[in-house]
Amino acid sequence: VAGPARTYAHVTLLRVDTSTGAVDLRYALDTTPSVASVRHTRLRVTLGRDRQYVVVSEGSETRQDDPGYPARQHVVDVRARRHATFAVPATPAATVLDATSGALVVASAKQGTLTRYDLATGREVARVKTLPKVQRLALSPDRTRLLVLASQRDVEVRAWPSLAPLGRMHAED
C-alpha cells in the first residue's frame, strides 16, 4: 500500500488444514509505515518450532542502517491471536524464537550483532557482537546452544539463552 510519502504492507497469515484444504486461521497485520518503497522492503516469515509463534521480520533490502527505513519484528502468538511489534537495530538477517525460555534473538548481518528480546515485554535484554554476515541461526534440539552460521562457512556456538560465546570454527568441505 503506498501513500504520499509512506509505504506499508498488509500481511495476511493463513493456516491451511492440508487434509481438507480449509483455512483454519486467518491473521492480518500491517507493517510499519516507512519512506522505503515496497519493492525495497524485505519481509521474512518464520514459524517457531512449537508452531505457536510466527515471526515477521521487516526491513530494507538496500538501506539496512538508514533510520528512515525502520526495521521491525512482528511476533504473532497464533493460539492467542495477538501480536507485538517492536523495533530492532537493523534489518534482520536471521531470527530464532524459543517460547520455553521466552526469548527471541535477531541477527543483524551488517552490524554483526545478536540481540535478544524478552517475548513477554518486547524489551531488549542483551546485545552482543558476533560473526559478520550472519545468514542463519539454529537452536540445538536440547535448547542449550545457539549456532550462528555466517558467510564463508564460519560457525559460532553460543550458550542459550545467555548468548555467552562457547567457540568458533570454520566449516570445511
Short mmCIF file of N, CA, C and O in Angstrom, two decimals, residues 33-145:
data_model
loop_
_atom_site.label_atom_id
_atom_site.label_comp_id
_atom_site.label_asym_id
_atom_site.label_seq_id
_atom_site.Cartn_x
_atom_site.Cartn_y
_atom_site.Cartn_z
N PRO A 33 4.65 2.00 8.76
CA PRO A 33 4.81 2.94 7.65
C PRO A 33 6.27 3.36 7.52
O PRO A 33 6.96 3.56 8.50
N SER A 34 6.75 3.44 6.30
CA SER A 34 8.15 3.73 6.04
C SER A 34 8.26 4.58 4.79
O SER A 34 7.39 4.56 3.94
N VAL A 35 9.38 5.29 4.68
CA VAL A 35 9.63 6.03 3.45
C VAL A 35 10.22 5.12 2.37
O VAL A 35 10.39 5.52 1.25
N ALA A 36 10.50 3.88 2.74
CA ALA A 36 11.03 2.92 1.76
C ALA A 36 9.93 2.51 0.80
O ALA A 36 8.78 2.38 1.19
N SER A 37 10.30 2.28 -0.43
CA SER A 37 9.31 1.78 -1.37
C SER A 37 9.08 0.30 -1.10
O SER A 37 9.96 -0.39 -0.59
N VAL A 38 7.92 -0.20 -1.43
CA VAL A 38 7.59 -1.59 -1.18
C VAL A 38 8.58 -2.52 -1.88
O VAL A 38 8.97 -3.54 -1.35
N ARG A 39 9.06 -2.14 -3.05
CA ARG A 39 9.98 -3.03 -3.77
C ARG A 39 11.32 -3.16 -3.06
O ARG A 39 12.08 -4.08 -3.35
N HIS A 40 11.65 -2.27 -2.13
CA HIS A 40 12.90 -2.38 -1.39
C HIS A 40 12.69 -2.91 0.03
O HIS A 40 13.61 -2.97 0.81
N THR A 41 11.47 -3.28 0.36
CA THR A 41 11.18 -3.80 1.69
C THR A 41 11.30 -5.32 1.68
O THR A 41 10.82 -5.97 0.78
N ARG A 42 11.97 -5.83 2.72
CA ARG A 42 12.12 -7.28 2.85
C ARG A 42 11.23 -7.76 3.99
O ARG A 42 11.29 -7.24 5.08
N LEU A 43 10.38 -8.74 3.70
CA LEU A 43 9.58 -9.39 4.72
C LEU A 43 10.00 -10.86 4.76
O LEU A 43 10.04 -11.52 3.73
N ARG A 44 10.33 -11.34 5.94
CA ARG A 44 10.68 -12.75 6.11
C ARG A 44 9.76 -13.32 7.18
O ARG A 44 9.64 -12.75 8.26
N VAL A 45 9.11 -14.42 6.87
CA VAL A 45 8.17 -15.05 7.81
C VAL A 45 8.79 -16.35 8.31
O VAL A 45 9.21 -17.18 7.51
N THR A 46 8.85 -16.51 9.64
CA THR A 46 9.44 -17.70 10.26
C THR A 46 8.44 -18.29 11.24
O THR A 46 7.91 -17.57 12.09
N LEU A 47 8.19 -19.58 11.12
CA LEU A 47 7.31 -20.28 12.04
C LEU A 47 8.16 -20.88 13.15
O LEU A 47 9.15 -21.56 12.87
N GLY A 48 7.79 -20.61 14.42
CA GLY A 48 8.51 -21.17 15.55
C GLY A 48 8.39 -22.68 15.57
O GLY A 48 7.41 -23.24 15.09
N ARG A 49 9.40 -23.34 16.16
CA ARG A 49 9.39 -24.81 16.16
C ARG A 49 8.21 -25.37 16.94
O ARG A 49 7.79 -26.49 16.70
N ASP A 50 7.65 -24.61 17.87
CA ASP A 50 6.48 -25.08 18.62
C ASP A 50 5.17 -24.78 17.89
O ASP A 50 4.10 -25.16 18.34
N ARG A 51 5.28 -24.10 16.77
CA ARG A 51 4.14 -23.72 15.92
C ARG A 51 3.13 -22.80 16.62
O ARG A 51 2.02 -22.64 16.15
N GLN A 52 3.52 -22.21 17.73
CA GLN A 52 2.65 -21.24 18.40
C GLN A 52 2.94 -19.83 17.94
O GLN A 52 2.05 -18.99 17.92
N TYR A 53 4.17 -19.56 17.56
CA TYR A 53 4.56 -18.20 17.19
C TYR A 53 4.99 -18.13 15.73
O TYR A 53 5.63 -19.05 15.21
N VAL A 54 4.66 -17.01 15.11
CA VAL A 54 5.14 -16.69 13.78
C VAL A 54 5.86 -15.35 13.90
O VAL A 54 5.35 -14.41 14.52
N VAL A 55 7.05 -15.27 13.33
CA VAL A 55 7.83 -14.03 13.36
C VAL A 55 7.86 -13.46 11.96
O VAL A 55 8.24 -14.14 11.01
N VAL A 56 7.44 -12.21 11.82
CA VAL A 56 7.52 -11.50 10.55
C VAL A 56 8.59 -10.44 10.72
O VAL A 56 8.45 -9.52 11.53
N SER A 57 9.70 -10.60 10.00
CA SER A 57 10.81 -9.66 10.06
C SER A 57 10.65 -8.66 8.92
O SER A 57 10.40 -9.05 7.79
N GLU A 58 10.83 -7.40 9.25
CA GLU A 58 10.59 -6.33 8.28
C GLU A 58 11.80 -5.42 8.24
O GLU A 58 12.32 -5.02 9.28
N GLY A 59 12.28 -5.10 7.06
CA GLY A 59 13.41 -4.19 6.94
C GLY A 59 13.61 -3.79 5.50
O GLY A 59 12.81 -4.09 4.63
N SER A 60 14.72 -3.09 5.26
CA SER A 60 15.02 -2.60 3.93
C SER A 60 16.08 -3.47 3.29
O SER A 60 17.09 -3.79 3.91
N GLU A 61 15.86 -3.82 2.06
CA GLU A 61 16.80 -4.64 1.31
C GLU A 61 18.06 -3.83 0.96
O GLU A 61 19.16 -4.36 0.99
N THR A 62 17.91 -2.55 0.69
CA THR A 62 19.02 -1.77 0.16
C THR A 62 19.59 -0.73 1.14
O THR A 62 20.70 -0.29 0.97
N ARG A 63 18.81 -0.33 2.13
CA ARG A 63 19.27 0.73 3.03
C ARG A 63 19.13 0.25 4.47
O ARG A 63 18.37 0.78 5.26
N GLN A 64 19.93 -0.76 4.81
CA GLN A 64 19.74 -1.50 6.04
C GLN A 64 19.98 -0.73 7.32
O GLN A 64 19.44 -1.07 8.36
N ASP A 65 20.80 0.29 7.32
CA ASP A 65 21.08 1.02 8.56
C ASP A 65 20.60 2.46 8.52
O ASP A 65 20.99 3.27 9.34
N ASP A 66 19.76 2.79 7.57
CA ASP A 66 19.23 4.15 7.45
C ASP A 66 18.03 4.29 8.36
O ASP A 66 17.07 3.53 8.26
N PRO A 67 18.04 5.28 9.31
CA PRO A 67 16.92 5.43 10.24
C PRO A 67 15.59 5.73 9.55
O PRO A 67 14.53 5.49 10.12
N GLY A 68 15.60 6.20 8.32
CA GLY A 68 14.36 6.44 7.60
C GLY A 68 13.72 5.16 7.08
O GLY A 68 12.62 5.17 6.57
N TYR A 69 14.43 4.07 7.21
CA TYR A 69 13.95 2.77 6.76
C TYR A 69 13.94 1.82 7.96
O TYR A 69 14.86 1.04 8.15
N PRO A 70 12.92 1.91 8.78
CA PRO A 70 12.94 1.18 10.05
C PRO A 70 12.88 -0.33 9.88
O PRO A 70 12.30 -0.83 8.93
N ALA A 71 13.52 -1.02 10.81
CA ALA A 71 13.45 -2.48 10.87
C ALA A 71 12.55 -2.83 12.05
O ALA A 71 12.65 -2.23 13.13
N ARG A 72 11.67 -3.79 11.85
CA ARG A 72 10.71 -4.17 12.88
C ARG A 72 10.59 -5.69 12.94
O ARG A 72 10.82 -6.38 11.95
N GLN A 73 10.21 -6.17 14.09
CA GLN A 73 9.85 -7.57 14.28
C GLN A 73 8.38 -7.60 14.71
O GLN A 73 7.99 -6.86 15.60
N HIS A 74 7.62 -8.44 14.07
CA HIS A 74 6.24 -8.68 14.46
C HIS A 74 6.19 -10.12 14.95
O HIS A 74 6.48 -11.04 14.18
N VAL A 75 5.84 -10.33 16.21
CA VAL A 75 5.75 -11.67 16.76
C VAL A 75 4.28 -11.97 16.99
O VAL A 75 3.61 -11.31 17.79
N VAL A 76 3.76 -12.95 16.26
CA VAL A 76 2.35 -13.31 16.32
C VAL A 76 2.20 -14.57 17.17
O VAL A 76 2.81 -15.60 16.87
N ASP A 77 1.39 -14.47 18.23
CA ASP A 77 1.02 -15.63 19.03
C ASP A 77 -0.22 -16.21 18.37
O ASP A 77 -1.32 -15.65 18.48
N VAL A 78 -0.05 -17.32 17.66
CA VAL A 78 -1.13 -17.89 16.86
C VAL A 78 -2.29 -18.34 17.73
O VAL A 78 -3.45 -18.09 17.41
N ARG A 79 -1.99 -18.99 18.84
CA ARG A 79 -3.06 -19.50 19.70
C ARG A 79 -3.88 -18.37 20.32
O ARG A 79 -5.10 -18.45 20.42
N ALA A 80 -3.20 -17.33 20.79
CA ALA A 80 -3.90 -16.22 21.44
C ALA A 80 -4.45 -15.21 20.43
O ALA A 80 -5.20 -14.32 20.80
N ARG A 81 -4.03 -15.35 19.17
CA ARG A 81 -4.46 -14.43 18.10
C ARG A 81 -4.17 -12.97 18.43
O ARG A 81 -5.04 -12.10 18.36
N ARG A 82 -2.92 -12.72 18.78
CA ARG A 82 -2.47 -11.34 19.05
C ARG A 82 -1.01 -11.24 18.61
O ARG A 82 -0.34 -12.25 18.39
N HIS A 83 -0.55 -10.00 18.48
CA HIS A 83 0.85 -9.83 18.12
C HIS A 83 1.44 -8.60 18.78
O HIS A 83 0.72 -7.71 19.21
N ALA A 84 2.76 -8.61 18.86
CA ALA A 84 3.52 -7.47 19.37
C ALA A 84 4.50 -7.05 18.29
O ALA A 84 5.04 -7.88 17.56
N THR A 85 4.72 -5.74 18.18
CA THR A 85 5.65 -5.20 17.21
C THR A 85 6.68 -4.37 17.95
O THR A 85 6.33 -3.58 18.82
N PHE A 86 7.95 -4.57 17.63
CA PHE A 86 8.99 -3.75 18.25
C PHE A 86 10.14 -3.52 17.29
O PHE A 86 10.36 -4.30 16.36
N ALA A 87 10.85 -2.43 17.52
CA ALA A 87 11.96 -2.04 16.65
C ALA A 87 13.18 -2.91 16.94
O ALA A 87 13.40 -3.33 18.06
N VAL A 88 13.96 -3.17 15.90
CA VAL A 88 15.22 -3.88 16.03
C VAL A 88 16.32 -2.99 15.43
O VAL A 88 16.03 -2.09 14.66
N PRO A 89 17.59 -3.22 15.82
CA PRO A 89 18.65 -2.28 15.44
C PRO A 89 18.93 -2.17 13.95
O PRO A 89 19.41 -1.14 13.48
N ALA A 90 18.67 -3.22 13.19
CA ALA A 90 18.93 -3.19 11.75
C ALA A 90 18.08 -4.28 11.09
O ALA A 90 17.50 -5.11 11.78
N THR A 91 18.04 -4.27 9.78
CA THR A 91 17.28 -5.27 9.06
C THR A 91 17.69 -6.67 9.51
O THR A 91 18.87 -7.01 9.47
N PRO A 92 16.74 -7.48 9.98
CA PRO A 92 17.07 -8.81 10.47
C PRO A 92 17.57 -9.73 9.35
O PRO A 92 16.97 -9.83 8.30
N ALA A 93 18.71 -10.38 9.61
CA ALA A 93 19.24 -11.37 8.67
C ALA A 93 18.72 -12.75 9.02
O ALA A 93 18.52 -13.58 8.14
N ALA A 94 18.50 -13.00 10.31
CA ALA A 94 18.00 -14.30 10.78
C ALA A 94 17.40 -14.11 12.16
O ALA A 94 17.77 -13.18 12.89
N THR A 95 16.47 -14.99 12.51
CA THR A 95 15.86 -14.94 13.84
C THR A 95 15.70 -16.36 14.37
O THR A 95 15.63 -17.31 13.60
N VAL A 96 15.66 -16.46 15.69
CA VAL A 96 15.31 -17.72 16.34
C VAL A 96 14.45 -17.36 17.54
O VAL A 96 14.72 -16.39 18.25
N LEU A 97 13.37 -18.11 17.73
CA LEU A 97 12.43 -17.85 18.80
C LEU A 97 12.26 -19.13 19.61
O LEU A 97 12.13 -20.21 19.04
N ASP A 98 12.27 -19.00 20.94
CA ASP A 98 12.06 -20.14 21.82
C ASP A 98 11.04 -19.75 22.87
O ASP A 98 11.32 -18.98 23.78
N ALA A 99 9.83 -20.30 22.75
CA ALA A 99 8.76 -19.97 23.70
C ALA A 99 9.07 -20.47 25.10
O ALA A 99 8.67 -19.85 26.08
N THR A 100 9.80 -21.58 25.21
CA THR A 100 10.13 -22.14 26.52
C THR A 100 10.93 -21.16 27.37
O THR A 100 10.63 -20.95 28.54
N SER A 101 11.94 -20.54 26.78
CA SER A 101 12.75 -19.57 27.52
C SER A 101 12.21 -18.15 27.39
O SER A 101 12.69 -17.23 28.04
N GLY A 102 11.21 -17.96 26.52
CA GLY A 102 10.64 -16.63 26.33
C GLY A 102 11.58 -15.67 25.64
O GLY A 102 11.56 -14.48 25.89
N ALA A 103 12.43 -16.20 24.74
CA ALA A 103 13.45 -15.37 24.10
C ALA A 103 13.30 -15.37 22.58
O ALA A 103 12.97 -16.38 21.97
N LEU A 104 13.58 -14.21 22.00
CA LEU A 104 13.68 -14.03 20.56
C LEU A 104 15.05 -13.43 20.31
O LEU A 104 15.41 -12.44 20.95
N VAL A 105 15.84 -14.04 19.41
CA VAL A 105 17.15 -13.49 19.06
C VAL A 105 17.12 -13.09 17.60
O VAL A 105 16.67 -13.85 16.73
N VAL A 106 17.60 -11.88 17.34
CA VAL A 106 17.63 -11.32 16.00
C VAL A 106 19.09 -11.06 15.63
O VAL A 106 19.82 -10.42 16.39
N ALA A 107 19.51 -11.56 14.47
CA ALA A 107 20.87 -11.33 13.98
C ALA A 107 20.85 -10.22 12.95
O ALA A 107 19.99 -10.20 12.07
N SER A 108 21.80 -9.31 13.07
CA SER A 108 22.00 -8.27 12.07
C SER A 108 23.30 -8.57 11.34
O SER A 108 24.38 -8.55 11.94
N ALA A 109 23.19 -8.90 10.06
CA ALA A 109 24.37 -9.26 9.28
C ALA A 109 25.29 -8.06 9.10
O ALA A 109 26.50 -8.16 9.22
N LYS A 110 24.71 -6.92 8.83
CA LYS A 110 25.51 -5.73 8.54
C LYS A 110 26.23 -5.23 9.78
O LYS A 110 27.39 -4.84 9.72
N GLN A 111 25.56 -5.25 10.94
CA GLN A 111 26.17 -4.78 12.18
C GLN A 111 26.97 -5.87 12.89
O GLN A 111 27.75 -5.57 13.78
N GLY A 112 26.76 -7.13 12.52
CA GLY A 112 27.46 -8.22 13.17
C GLY A 112 27.07 -8.36 14.64
O GLY A 112 27.92 -8.53 15.50
N THR A 113 25.75 -8.28 14.91
CA THR A 113 25.27 -8.38 16.29
C THR A 113 24.16 -9.41 16.42
O THR A 113 23.46 -9.72 15.45
N LEU A 114 24.01 -9.91 17.64
CA LEU A 114 22.86 -10.70 18.05
C LEU A 114 22.17 -9.90 19.13
O LEU A 114 22.81 -9.44 20.07
N THR A 115 20.86 -9.74 19.00
CA THR A 115 20.08 -9.01 20.01
C THR A 115 19.01 -9.94 20.53
O THR A 115 18.25 -10.52 19.75
N ARG A 116 18.96 -10.08 21.87
CA ARG A 116 17.96 -10.96 22.50
C ARG A 116 16.85 -10.10 23.11
O ARG A 116 17.12 -9.10 23.77
N TYR A 117 15.60 -10.51 22.86
CA TYR A 117 14.43 -9.81 23.36
C TYR A 117 13.63 -10.75 24.26
O TYR A 117 13.59 -11.95 24.04
N ASP A 118 12.99 -10.17 25.25
CA ASP A 118 12.05 -10.90 26.11
C ASP A 118 10.70 -10.90 25.41
O ASP A 118 10.16 -9.84 25.10
N LEU A 119 10.16 -12.09 25.14
CA LEU A 119 8.88 -12.18 24.43
C LEU A 119 7.73 -11.56 25.20
O LEU A 119 6.81 -11.00 24.62
N ALA A 120 7.77 -11.66 26.52
CA ALA A 120 6.67 -11.14 27.33
C ALA A 120 6.59 -9.62 27.29
O ALA A 120 5.50 -9.05 27.27
N THR A 121 7.74 -8.95 27.26
CA THR A 121 7.75 -7.49 27.32
C THR A 121 8.12 -6.83 26.00
O THR A 121 7.85 -5.65 25.80
N GLY A 122 8.78 -7.58 25.10
CA GLY A 122 9.26 -7.00 23.86
C GLY A 122 10.51 -6.16 24.04
O GLY A 122 10.99 -5.53 23.12
N ARG A 123 11.07 -6.17 25.25
CA ARG A 123 12.25 -5.35 25.54
C ARG A 123 13.54 -6.08 25.18
O ARG A 123 13.66 -7.29 25.32
N GLU A 124 14.52 -5.27 24.78
CA GLU A 124 15.86 -5.79 24.52
C GLU A 124 16.50 -6.20 25.84
O GLU A 124 16.50 -5.43 26.80
N VAL A 125 17.05 -7.41 25.90
CA VAL A 125 17.67 -7.94 27.11
C VAL A 125 19.19 -7.94 26.99
O VAL A 125 19.90 -7.67 27.95
N ALA A 126 19.70 -8.23 25.79
CA ALA A 126 21.15 -8.29 25.59
C ALA A 126 21.47 -8.03 24.13
O ALA A 126 20.68 -8.34 23.24
N ARG A 127 22.66 -7.46 23.89
CA ARG A 127 23.17 -7.29 22.53
C ARG A 127 24.66 -7.62 22.57
O ARG A 127 25.39 -7.06 23.37
N VAL A 128 25.07 -8.54 21.70
CA VAL A 128 26.47 -8.98 21.67
C VAL A 128 26.98 -8.96 20.24
O VAL A 128 26.22 -9.11 19.29
N LYS A 129 28.30 -8.77 20.09
CA LYS A 129 28.94 -8.84 18.78
C LYS A 129 29.06 -10.31 18.39
O LYS A 129 29.22 -11.18 19.23
N THR A 130 28.96 -10.56 17.09
CA THR A 130 29.09 -11.92 16.57
C THR A 130 29.81 -11.87 15.24
O THR A 130 30.40 -10.84 14.88
N LEU A 131 29.75 -12.94 14.51
CA LEU A 131 30.39 -13.03 13.20
C LEU A 131 29.78 -12.02 12.23
O LEU A 131 28.59 -11.73 12.30
N PRO A 132 30.57 -11.49 11.31
CA PRO A 132 29.98 -10.63 10.28
C PRO A 132 29.21 -11.48 9.27
O PRO A 132 29.50 -12.66 9.08
N LYS A 133 28.23 -10.89 8.65
CA LYS A 133 27.45 -11.51 7.57
C LYS A 133 26.74 -12.79 8.00
O LYS A 133 26.81 -13.82 7.33
N VAL A 134 26.03 -12.72 9.12
CA VAL A 134 25.24 -13.87 9.59
C VAL A 134 24.16 -14.19 8.56
O VAL A 134 23.50 -13.30 8.04
N GLN A 135 23.97 -15.47 8.31
CA GLN A 135 22.95 -15.90 7.36
C GLN A 135 21.86 -16.72 8.01
O GLN A 135 20.71 -16.67 7.60
N ARG A 136 22.19 -17.50 9.05
CA ARG A 136 21.19 -18.34 9.73
C ARG A 136 21.51 -18.47 11.20
O ARG A 136 22.66 -18.41 11.61
N LEU A 137 20.45 -18.71 11.97
CA LEU A 137 20.56 -19.05 13.38
C LEU A 137 19.83 -20.38 13.57
O LEU A 137 18.78 -20.60 12.96
N ALA A 138 20.37 -21.23 14.43
CA ALA A 138 19.72 -22.51 14.71
C ALA A 138 19.89 -22.85 16.19
O ALA A 138 20.98 -22.73 16.74
N LEU A 139 18.80 -23.26 16.80
CA LEU A 139 18.81 -23.65 18.21
C LEU A 139 18.98 -25.16 18.27
O LEU A 139 18.33 -25.90 17.52
N SER A 140 19.86 -25.63 19.16
CA SER A 140 20.08 -27.08 19.29
C SER A 140 18.80 -27.74 19.79
O SER A 140 17.99 -27.11 20.47
N PRO A 141 18.59 -29.03 19.48
CA PRO A 141 17.36 -29.72 19.91
C PRO A 141 17.13 -29.69 21.42
O PRO A 141 15.99 -29.63 21.87
N ASP A 142 18.23 -29.71 22.21
CA ASP A 142 18.07 -29.68 23.67
C ASP A 142 17.98 -28.25 24.22
O ASP A 142 17.93 -28.04 25.42
N ARG A 143 17.98 -27.27 23.32
CA ARG A 143 17.83 -25.85 23.68
C ARG A 143 18.91 -25.35 24.64
O ARG A 143 18.65 -24.56 25.53
N THR A 144 20.14 -25.79 24.43
CA THR A 144 21.25 -25.33 25.27
C THR A 144 22.28 -24.53 24.48
O THR A 144 23.10 -23.84 25.07
N ARG A 145 22.24 -24.62 23.12
CA ARG A 145 23.21 -23.94 22.30
C ARG A 145 22.54 -23.27 21.10
O ARG A 145 21.58 -23.79 20.55
#
